[in-house]
Short mmCIF file of C-alpha atoms in Angstrom, two decimals:
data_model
loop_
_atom_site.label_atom_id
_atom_site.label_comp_id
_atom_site.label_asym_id
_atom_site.label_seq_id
_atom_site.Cartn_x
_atom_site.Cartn_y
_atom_site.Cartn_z
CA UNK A 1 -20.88 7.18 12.86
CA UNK A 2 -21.25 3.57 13.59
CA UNK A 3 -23.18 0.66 11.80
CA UNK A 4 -26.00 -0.62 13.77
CA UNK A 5 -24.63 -4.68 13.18
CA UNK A 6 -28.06 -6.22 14.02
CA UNK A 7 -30.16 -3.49 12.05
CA UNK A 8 -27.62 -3.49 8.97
CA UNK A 9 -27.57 -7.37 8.90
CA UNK A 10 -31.29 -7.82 9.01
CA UNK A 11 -31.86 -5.76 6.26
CA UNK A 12 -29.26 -7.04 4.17
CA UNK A 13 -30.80 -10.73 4.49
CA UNK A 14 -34.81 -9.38 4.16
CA UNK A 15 -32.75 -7.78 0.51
CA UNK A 16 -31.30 -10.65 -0.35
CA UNK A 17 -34.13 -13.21 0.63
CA UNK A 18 -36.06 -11.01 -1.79
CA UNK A 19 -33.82 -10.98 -4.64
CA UNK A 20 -33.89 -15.32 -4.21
CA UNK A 21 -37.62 -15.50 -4.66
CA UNK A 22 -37.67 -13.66 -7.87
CA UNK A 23 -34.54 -15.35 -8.85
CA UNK A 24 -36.38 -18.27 -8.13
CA UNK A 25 -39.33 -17.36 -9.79
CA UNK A 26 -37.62 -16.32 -12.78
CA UNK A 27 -36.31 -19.68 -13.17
CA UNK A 28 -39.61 -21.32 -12.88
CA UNK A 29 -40.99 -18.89 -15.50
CA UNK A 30 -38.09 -18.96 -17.89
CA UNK A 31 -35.88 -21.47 -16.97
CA UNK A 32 -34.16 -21.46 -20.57
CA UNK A 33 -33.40 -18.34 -20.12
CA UNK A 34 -32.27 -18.23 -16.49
CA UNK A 35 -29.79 -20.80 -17.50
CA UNK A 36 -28.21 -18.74 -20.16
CA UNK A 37 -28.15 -15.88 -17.72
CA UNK A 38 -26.09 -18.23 -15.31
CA UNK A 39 -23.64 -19.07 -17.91
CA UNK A 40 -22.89 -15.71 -18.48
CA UNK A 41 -22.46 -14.64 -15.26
CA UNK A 42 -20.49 -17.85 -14.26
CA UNK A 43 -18.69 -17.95 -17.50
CA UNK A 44 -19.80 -21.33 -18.36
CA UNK A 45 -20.42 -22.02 -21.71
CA UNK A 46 -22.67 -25.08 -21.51
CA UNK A 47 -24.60 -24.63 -18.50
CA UNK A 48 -27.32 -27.40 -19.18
CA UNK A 49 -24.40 -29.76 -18.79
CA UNK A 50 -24.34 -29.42 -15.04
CA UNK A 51 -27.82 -27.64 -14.32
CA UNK A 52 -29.69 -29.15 -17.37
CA UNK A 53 -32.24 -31.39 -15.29
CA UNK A 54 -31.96 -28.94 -12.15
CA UNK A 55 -35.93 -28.41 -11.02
CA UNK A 56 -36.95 -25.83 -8.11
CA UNK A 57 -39.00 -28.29 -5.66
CA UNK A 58 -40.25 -25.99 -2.32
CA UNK A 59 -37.96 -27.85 -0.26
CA UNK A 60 -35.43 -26.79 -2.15
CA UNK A 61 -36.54 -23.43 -2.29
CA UNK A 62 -36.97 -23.06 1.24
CA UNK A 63 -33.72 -24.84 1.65
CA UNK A 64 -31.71 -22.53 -0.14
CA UNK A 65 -33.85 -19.70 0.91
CA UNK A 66 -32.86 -19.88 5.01
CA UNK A 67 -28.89 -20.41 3.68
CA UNK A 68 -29.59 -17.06 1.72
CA UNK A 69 -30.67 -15.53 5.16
CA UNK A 70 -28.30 -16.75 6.96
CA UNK A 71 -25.22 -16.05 5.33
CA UNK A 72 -26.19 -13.03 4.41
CA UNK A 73 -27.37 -11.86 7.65
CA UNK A 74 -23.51 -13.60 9.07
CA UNK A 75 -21.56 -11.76 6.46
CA UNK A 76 -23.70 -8.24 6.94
CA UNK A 77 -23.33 -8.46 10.86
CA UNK A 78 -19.33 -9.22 9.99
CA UNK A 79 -19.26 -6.14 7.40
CA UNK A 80 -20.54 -3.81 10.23
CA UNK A 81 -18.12 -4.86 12.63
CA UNK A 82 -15.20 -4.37 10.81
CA UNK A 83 -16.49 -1.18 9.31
CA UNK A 84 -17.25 0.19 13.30
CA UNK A 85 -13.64 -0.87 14.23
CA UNK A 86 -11.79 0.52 11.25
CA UNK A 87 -14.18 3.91 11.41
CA UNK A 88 -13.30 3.89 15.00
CA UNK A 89 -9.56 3.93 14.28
CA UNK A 90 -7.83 7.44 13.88
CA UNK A 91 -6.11 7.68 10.78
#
């Protein structure tokens, strides 16, 4: 069965898009909070040192928003490929 690149890619971006906003809106709520969270998945004790006076402006939401799309979309459309020439491949 092959991937459908275009449908597979679109979907992955619309997913991740999503998940930004309410990233981004968790930081906006809680941005204490969303800080600590980035430590600990970054592994980065003080985080405030180099995000401390980070604010979300809707430039830079949109901004990073269309990047999120984008390379997602890129990286999904890549995945399928590979995945449809290596499932095409007889083992």
């Amino acid at each position: 069965m092959a991937l459908n690149r275009q449908k597979l890619a679109l979907a992955s971006a619309a997913t991740f898009g999503v998940a930004y906003l309410v990233c981004a809106v968790f930081v906006i709520i809680a941005p204490d909070f969303a800080f600590r969270l980035l430590g600990w998945v970054t592994h980065i004790v003080n985080v405030d040192k180099f995000a401390g006076d980070t604010a979300i402006t809707f430039g830079g939401l949109i901004a990073g928003l269309i990047q999120i799309l984008v390379y997602t979309y890129l990286v999904a459309w890549l995945l399928a490929w590979f995945y449809n020439r290596f499932a095409g491949q007889k083992a």
